[in-house]
Short mmCIF file of C-alpha atoms and ligand atoms in Angstrom, two decimals:
data_model
loop_
_atom_site.label_atom_id
_atom_site.label_comp_id
_atom_site.label_asym_id
_atom_site.label_seq_id
_atom_site.Cartn_x
_atom_site.Cartn_y
_atom_site.Cartn_z
CA MET X 1 29.48 51.05 -11.33
CA SER X 2 29.02 49.15 -14.63
CA PRO X 3 26.08 46.76 -15.24
CA PHE X 4 28.65 44.14 -16.29
CA ASP X 5 30.83 44.01 -13.28
CA GLY X 6 32.60 40.75 -12.96
CA LEU X 7 32.01 40.19 -16.66
CA ASP X 8 34.78 42.62 -17.74
CA HIS X 9 36.74 39.84 -19.46
CA ILE X 10 33.93 39.66 -22.18
CA VAL X 11 32.43 43.03 -22.13
CA GLN X 12 34.10 46.35 -23.45
CA THR X 13 32.59 49.90 -23.32
CA ASP X 14 32.24 52.59 -25.88
CA VAL X 15 33.32 50.48 -28.78
CA PRO X 16 32.95 51.95 -32.43
CA LEU X 17 30.70 49.80 -34.62
CA GLY X 18 32.04 50.96 -37.93
CA PRO X 19 34.64 48.22 -38.19
CA PHE X 20 31.94 45.75 -37.67
CA ASN X 21 29.54 46.26 -40.54
CA SER X 22 29.84 46.13 -44.27
CA LEU X 23 29.10 49.85 -44.71
CA ARG X 24 31.89 50.81 -42.28
CA LEU X 25 29.49 53.42 -41.02
CA GLY X 26 27.93 54.38 -37.62
CA GLY X 27 28.92 55.33 -33.98
CA PRO X 28 29.99 53.39 -31.04
CA THR X 29 27.86 50.96 -28.97
CA ALA X 30 27.85 51.69 -25.23
CA PHE X 31 28.83 48.01 -24.60
CA LEU X 32 30.07 45.13 -26.65
CA ALA X 33 30.08 41.59 -25.36
CA VAL X 34 31.68 38.49 -26.86
CA PRO X 35 30.51 35.71 -24.49
CA THR X 36 32.50 32.27 -24.72
CA CYS X 37 29.62 29.95 -23.81
CA SER X 38 25.77 30.02 -23.34
CA ALA X 39 26.11 30.69 -19.68
CA GLU X 40 27.95 33.93 -20.22
CA LEU X 41 25.52 34.77 -23.01
CA ILE X 42 22.59 34.30 -20.65
CA ALA X 43 24.41 36.17 -18.04
CA VAL X 44 25.18 39.40 -20.15
CA VAL X 45 21.57 39.38 -21.42
CA GLY X 46 20.36 39.20 -17.79
CA ARG X 47 22.57 42.10 -16.64
CA ALA X 48 21.32 44.19 -19.59
CA ARG X 49 17.67 43.47 -18.75
CA GLN X 50 18.14 44.62 -15.09
CA ALA X 51 19.84 47.70 -16.13
CA GLY X 52 17.06 48.41 -18.74
CA LEU X 53 19.52 48.50 -21.62
CA PRO X 54 18.43 47.48 -25.23
CA VAL X 55 20.22 44.44 -26.64
CA LYS X 56 21.10 43.52 -30.22
CA VAL X 57 22.97 40.54 -31.76
CA LEU X 58 25.34 41.65 -34.48
CA GLY X 59 26.36 39.04 -37.06
CA ASP X 60 28.65 39.93 -39.88
CA GLY X 61 27.05 43.35 -40.17
CA ALA X 62 26.20 42.84 -43.77
CA ASN X 63 22.58 43.95 -43.45
CA VAL X 64 22.56 46.60 -40.95
CA LEU X 65 22.83 50.35 -40.68
CA ILE X 66 24.13 51.79 -37.44
CA PRO X 67 23.20 55.36 -36.71
CA SER X 68 25.92 58.06 -36.59
CA ALA X 69 24.90 58.30 -32.72
CA GLY X 70 25.76 54.64 -32.39
CA PHE X 71 23.65 52.23 -30.21
CA PRO X 72 22.83 53.19 -26.52
CA GLY X 73 22.84 49.51 -25.12
CA LEU X 74 24.57 46.08 -25.33
CA VAL X 75 25.75 44.63 -28.63
CA ILE X 76 26.61 40.89 -28.57
CA GLN X 77 28.72 39.13 -31.26
CA LEU X 78 28.57 35.31 -31.29
CA SER X 79 32.13 35.06 -32.55
CA ALA X 80 33.71 32.85 -30.01
CA PRO X 81 34.54 29.06 -30.93
CA GLU X 82 31.30 27.98 -28.79
CA PHE X 83 29.16 29.69 -31.54
CA THR X 84 31.19 29.22 -34.71
CA GLY X 85 31.51 25.52 -35.02
CA THR X 86 29.97 23.09 -37.49
CA SER X 87 29.27 19.38 -37.47
CA VAL X 88 28.11 16.87 -39.86
CA ASP X 89 25.74 13.79 -39.18
CA GLY X 90 24.33 11.87 -42.17
CA GLN X 91 22.50 14.40 -44.29
CA ARG X 92 22.44 17.00 -41.38
CA LEU X 93 24.80 19.81 -40.75
CA THR X 94 24.56 21.80 -37.42
CA ALA X 95 26.11 25.29 -37.33
CA GLY X 96 26.49 27.68 -34.72
CA GLY X 97 24.82 31.15 -35.05
CA GLY X 98 28.08 32.98 -35.40
CA VAL X 99 29.33 30.64 -38.32
CA LYS X 100 30.26 32.79 -41.46
CA LEU X 101 28.08 32.01 -44.33
CA ALA X 102 31.24 31.55 -46.42
CA HIS X 103 32.32 28.69 -44.15
CA PHE X 104 28.78 27.11 -44.06
CA VAL X 105 28.51 27.14 -47.89
CA SER X 106 32.11 25.45 -48.20
CA VAL X 107 31.33 22.76 -45.51
CA ALA X 108 28.24 21.88 -47.35
CA ALA X 109 30.05 21.87 -50.72
CA ARG X 110 32.65 19.70 -49.18
CA GLU X 111 29.84 17.11 -48.04
CA GLY X 112 28.01 17.38 -51.37
CA PHE X 113 25.01 18.91 -49.73
CA LYS X 114 22.71 20.49 -52.34
CA GLY X 115 21.44 24.11 -52.04
CA PRO X 116 23.78 26.22 -49.97
CA GLU X 117 26.08 26.74 -52.87
CA GLN X 118 23.35 29.21 -54.07
CA LEU X 119 24.43 31.50 -51.25
CA VAL X 120 28.02 31.70 -52.26
CA GLY X 121 29.63 35.19 -52.22
CA ILE X 122 27.00 36.56 -49.78
CA PRO X 123 28.45 37.99 -46.79
CA GLY X 124 26.84 37.21 -43.33
CA THR X 125 26.69 34.68 -40.53
CA VAL X 126 24.22 31.68 -40.29
CA GLY X 127 22.39 33.56 -37.38
CA GLY X 128 21.96 36.75 -39.39
CA ALA X 129 20.95 34.93 -42.45
CA LEU X 130 18.29 33.03 -40.65
CA HIS X 131 17.07 36.08 -38.97
CA VAL X 132 16.37 37.77 -42.25
CA ASN X 133 15.99 34.58 -44.37
CA THR X 134 18.64 35.52 -46.93
CA SER X 135 17.77 34.46 -50.27
CA THR X 136 18.68 34.34 -54.03
CA VAL X 137 16.79 33.25 -56.93
CA GLY X 138 18.12 29.83 -56.31
CA GLY X 139 16.95 29.41 -52.77
CA ASN X 140 16.69 30.71 -49.25
CA ILE X 141 18.42 29.51 -46.13
CA GLY X 142 15.14 29.00 -44.35
CA ALA X 143 14.20 26.20 -46.72
CA TRP X 144 16.81 23.80 -45.37
CA VAL X 145 16.65 24.37 -41.45
CA GLN X 146 14.97 21.64 -39.42
CA GLN X 147 15.73 23.08 -35.91
CA ALA X 148 16.84 26.21 -34.26
CA THR X 149 18.12 27.00 -30.78
CA VAL X 150 17.34 30.50 -29.65
CA LEU X 151 17.76 32.82 -26.67
CA THR X 152 14.68 34.84 -25.81
CA ALA X 153 15.08 38.40 -24.53
CA ALA X 154 13.79 36.92 -21.18
CA GLY X 155 16.90 34.92 -21.14
CA GLU X 156 15.52 31.53 -21.86
CA ILE X 157 17.14 29.07 -24.31
CA LEU X 158 14.41 27.35 -26.43
CA THR X 159 14.41 24.84 -29.40
CA ARG X 160 12.26 25.66 -32.29
CA SER X 161 11.36 22.71 -34.55
CA ARG X 162 10.60 22.92 -38.40
CA ASP X 163 6.69 23.05 -37.73
CA GLN X 164 7.25 26.07 -35.31
CA MET X 165 9.15 28.24 -38.03
CA ASN X 166 7.90 30.04 -40.97
CA PHE X 167 10.14 31.61 -43.77
CA SER X 168 8.97 33.58 -46.78
CA TYR X 169 10.82 36.14 -49.05
CA ARG X 170 13.26 37.99 -46.59
CA GLN X 171 10.94 37.04 -43.69
CA SER X 172 11.60 34.74 -40.89
CA SER X 173 9.68 33.87 -37.80
CA LEU X 174 12.93 33.52 -35.94
CA ASN X 175 12.89 36.79 -34.28
CA GLU X 176 14.13 36.06 -30.90
CA LEU X 177 17.07 37.96 -29.35
CA ALA X 178 19.82 35.35 -30.48
CA ILE X 179 19.90 32.47 -32.89
CA VAL X 180 22.35 30.37 -31.22
CA SER X 181 22.63 27.38 -33.53
CA ALA X 182 20.64 25.63 -36.12
CA VAL X 183 20.35 22.14 -37.61
CA PHE X 184 20.03 21.94 -41.39
CA GLU X 185 19.07 19.06 -43.77
CA PHE X 186 19.96 18.66 -47.34
CA GLU X 187 19.75 16.42 -50.41
CA ARG X 188 22.95 14.94 -51.53
CA ASP X 189 24.83 15.38 -54.86
CA SER X 190 28.33 14.66 -55.74
CA SER X 191 30.79 17.15 -54.02
CA GLU X 192 32.34 17.81 -57.44
CA ALA X 193 29.09 18.75 -59.14
CA VAL X 194 28.39 21.18 -56.00
CA VAL X 195 31.56 22.84 -56.16
CA ARG X 196 31.51 23.36 -60.05
CA ARG X 197 28.08 25.07 -59.51
CA MET X 198 29.24 27.16 -56.68
CA GLN X 199 32.40 28.22 -58.67
CA LYS X 200 30.14 29.38 -61.62
CA LEU X 201 27.65 31.21 -59.34
CA TRP X 202 30.54 33.00 -57.47
CA ILE X 203 32.11 34.38 -60.70
CA VAL X 204 28.63 35.62 -61.81
CA ARG X 205 27.87 37.12 -58.29
CA LYS X 206 31.28 38.79 -57.87
CA SER X 207 30.98 40.46 -61.24
CA LYS X 208 27.68 42.21 -60.13
CA GLN X 209 28.66 43.02 -56.66
CA PRO X 210 30.70 46.22 -55.68
CA LEU X 211 34.48 45.52 -55.50
CA LEU X 212 35.59 43.62 -52.48
CA ASP X 213 37.33 46.60 -50.77
CA GLU X 214 34.31 48.84 -51.31
CA PRO X 215 32.07 49.35 -48.19
CA CYS X 216 28.46 48.59 -49.40
CA ALA X 217 25.06 47.39 -48.52
CA TYR X 218 22.40 45.55 -50.43
CA VAL X 219 19.63 48.06 -49.93
CA PHE X 220 16.02 47.11 -51.09
CA LYS X 221 13.70 44.15 -51.22
CA ASP X 222 12.29 42.83 -54.47
CA GLN X 223 8.89 44.24 -55.14
CA GLY X 224 5.85 43.20 -57.20
CA GLY X 225 7.23 40.45 -59.28
CA ALA X 226 10.48 42.24 -60.16
CA THR X 227 13.81 42.44 -58.54
CA ALA X 228 14.79 45.59 -56.81
CA THR X 229 17.58 45.89 -59.28
CA GLN X 230 15.10 45.88 -62.26
CA VAL X 231 12.80 48.46 -60.60
CA LEU X 232 15.71 50.66 -59.77
CA THR X 233 17.30 50.48 -63.30
CA LYS X 234 13.90 51.24 -64.84
CA ALA X 235 13.51 54.38 -62.59
CA GLY X 236 16.81 55.75 -63.71
CA ILE X 237 18.50 55.98 -60.39
CA GLN X 238 22.11 55.24 -61.60
CA GLY X 239 24.48 58.08 -60.63
CA LEU X 240 22.43 59.33 -57.60
CA LYS X 241 24.33 60.19 -54.66
CA SER X 242 23.99 61.81 -51.24
CA GLY X 243 27.17 63.16 -49.59
CA GLY X 244 29.65 60.28 -49.47
CA ILE X 245 27.03 57.47 -50.34
CA GLU X 246 26.53 56.58 -54.14
CA VAL X 247 24.44 54.37 -55.97
CA SER X 248 26.83 51.38 -57.31
CA ASP X 249 27.60 51.45 -61.10
CA ARG X 250 27.57 47.56 -60.96
CA ASP X 251 24.16 47.22 -59.63
CA PRO X 252 21.80 50.00 -58.39
CA ASN X 253 20.58 47.92 -55.40
CA PHE X 254 23.94 48.37 -53.83
CA PHE X 255 24.89 51.79 -52.23
CA VAL X 256 28.67 52.29 -51.75
CA ALA X 257 30.15 54.34 -48.95
CA ARG X 258 33.04 56.80 -50.07
CA PRO X 259 35.39 58.67 -47.62
CA GLY X 260 33.31 61.16 -45.61
CA ALA X 261 30.27 59.10 -45.82
CA THR X 262 27.90 59.12 -42.81
CA SER X 263 24.90 56.88 -41.80
CA ASP X 264 22.56 60.09 -42.34
CA HIS X 265 23.88 60.37 -46.07
CA PHE X 266 22.77 56.67 -46.44
CA LEU X 267 19.24 57.43 -45.08
CA GLN X 268 19.07 60.57 -47.32
CA LEU X 269 19.87 58.64 -50.42
CA VAL X 270 17.35 55.98 -49.35
CA GLN X 271 14.64 58.68 -49.31
CA MET X 272 15.78 60.26 -52.62
CA VAL X 273 15.76 56.94 -54.37
CA LYS X 274 12.40 55.67 -52.89
CA GLN X 275 10.85 59.00 -54.04
CA GLN X 276 12.30 58.73 -57.56
CA VAL X 277 10.97 55.22 -57.90
CA LEU X 278 7.48 56.07 -56.58
CA ASP X 279 7.17 59.15 -58.81
CA ARG X 280 8.40 57.17 -61.96
CA SER X 281 7.13 53.56 -61.48
CA GLY X 282 4.34 54.05 -58.68
CA ILE X 283 6.21 51.32 -56.68
CA GLU X 284 7.04 51.66 -52.93
CA LEU X 285 10.30 50.04 -52.28
CA GLU X 286 10.93 48.56 -48.93
CA LEU X 287 14.17 48.63 -47.07
CA SER X 288 15.97 45.34 -46.75
CA VAL X 289 18.78 46.83 -44.63
CA ASP X 290 17.96 46.77 -40.82
CA VAL X 291 18.18 50.34 -39.31
CA TRP X 292 19.28 49.97 -35.62
C1 FAD R 1 27.94 42.51 -51.01
C2 FAD R 1 26.58 42.09 -50.39
C3 FAD R 1 25.84 41.10 -51.13
C4 FAD R 1 24.56 40.63 -50.53
N1 FAD R 1 23.85 39.85 -51.20
C5 FAD R 1 22.74 39.36 -50.67
C6 FAD R 1 21.80 38.65 -51.37
O1 FAD R 1 22.09 38.08 -52.62
N2 FAD R 1 20.59 38.00 -50.87
C7 FAD R 1 20.40 38.46 -49.47
O2 FAD R 1 19.16 38.18 -49.04
N3 FAD R 1 21.11 39.29 -48.81
C8 FAD R 1 22.26 39.93 -49.50
N4 FAD R 1 23.03 40.56 -48.73
C9 FAD R 1 22.68 40.97 -47.21
C10 FAD R 1 23.31 40.19 -46.28
O3 FAD R 1 24.50 39.68 -46.71
C11 FAD R 1 22.56 38.99 -45.68
O4 FAD R 1 21.28 39.51 -45.29
C12 FAD R 1 23.21 38.36 -44.54
O5 FAD R 1 22.56 36.97 -44.35
C13 FAD R 1 23.16 39.12 -43.21
O6 FAD R 1 23.80 38.37 -42.19
P1 FAD R 1 24.62 39.17 -41.18
O7 FAD R 1 25.41 38.13 -40.19
O8 FAD R 1 25.73 40.01 -41.73
O9 FAD R 1 23.61 39.94 -40.43
P2 FAD R 1 23.61 41.49 -39.54
O10 FAD R 1 23.81 42.40 -40.82
O11 FAD R 1 24.79 41.28 -38.74
O12 FAD R 1 22.35 41.50 -38.84
C14 FAD R 1 21.09 41.48 -39.60
C15 FAD R 1 20.02 41.30 -38.65
O13 FAD R 1 19.98 40.06 -38.05
C16 FAD R 1 20.25 39.96 -36.67
N5 FAD R 1 21.06 39.02 -36.17
C17 FAD R 1 22.32 38.82 -36.54
N6 FAD R 1 22.81 37.68 -36.04
C18 FAD R 1 21.83 37.15 -35.30
C19 FAD R 1 21.62 36.03 -34.37
N7 FAD R 1 22.81 35.06 -34.24
N8 FAD R 1 20.60 35.87 -33.80
C20 FAD R 1 19.46 36.80 -34.08
N9 FAD R 1 19.51 37.84 -34.63
C21 FAD R 1 20.72 38.06 -35.43
C22 FAD R 1 20.84 41.59 -36.25
O14 FAD R 1 20.35 41.91 -35.07
C23 FAD R 1 20.12 42.36 -37.39
O15 FAD R 1 18.80 42.77 -37.00
C24 FAD R 1 24.13 41.24 -49.22
C25 FAD R 1 24.97 42.13 -48.56
C26 FAD R 1 26.23 42.52 -49.08
C27 FAD R 1 26.95 43.64 -48.31
#
């Protein structure tokens, strides 16, 4: 008997997770749920809790490494329309946790909201970005959030106000099980000016990222006043590889997966690179990618 009897219309078993992450790596999850409303979300989380299964929410998979053995529990995707809508009221933008960052950025640009254009070209969802406080030199997503609705592991829906949240470099206090939606507030500019800035940033960012069809991850956090890219370049890690995983020749803070790559190759390259940086620069790099 499955722990999700009666919820079969939203829960699949033994689903490969490779197609759902930017590295295209990793084994299957025991269960994958795509709830269509908050009641179903609460129900699947409750059933997993009763069955003693670990639960994770997966956004766009742009900041996770799924082990080769997969995930022995329930993975939830907030990709149904209930969790992927946006609405605008004055200077406020409300977005579901499953809204793609690209959509969030373009809605904000259309409205002339200043700031989100800084995130153009970064893959992810609003929930994933708030969980890790996705950032660029121009700003971080946590800076604009006023309120967040979250689901706790105990199955409770709570609202967090601005003064109950903290964001710092690649860190967020929003660590509940699921970020269901969030309300952002922005200063206004003209839509034309925002779109112009966004187009310029997009061209620069795309020229530094791996090519669109290359499975990849953005690997380390910035450290000690320098960007991870600067630290890695100085330590001469360009050209390093482990099995099917290589350091990108466009930016050493991206690792690219080639045919035959595995999650173990990724972790081995992480160790090699960390050791070389420590030996040559004395800096202990911290992983940005969330290893499940
Ligand atoms: C080409 C490329 C460029 C990148 N550039 C940048 C960059 O410039 N700056 C930067 O900061 N990052 C960058 N990243 C990393 C990544 O894009 C961001 O961290 C992104 O915001 C992750 O969002 P996601 O939805 O893909 O999260 P996922 O990878 O799906 O998840 C990341 C973590 O968040 C959790 N999570 C996901 N959704 C939710 C939710 N709704 N509620 C609660 N928890 C959730 C997951 O459980 C996981 O622990 C880049 C990645 C790539 C591949």
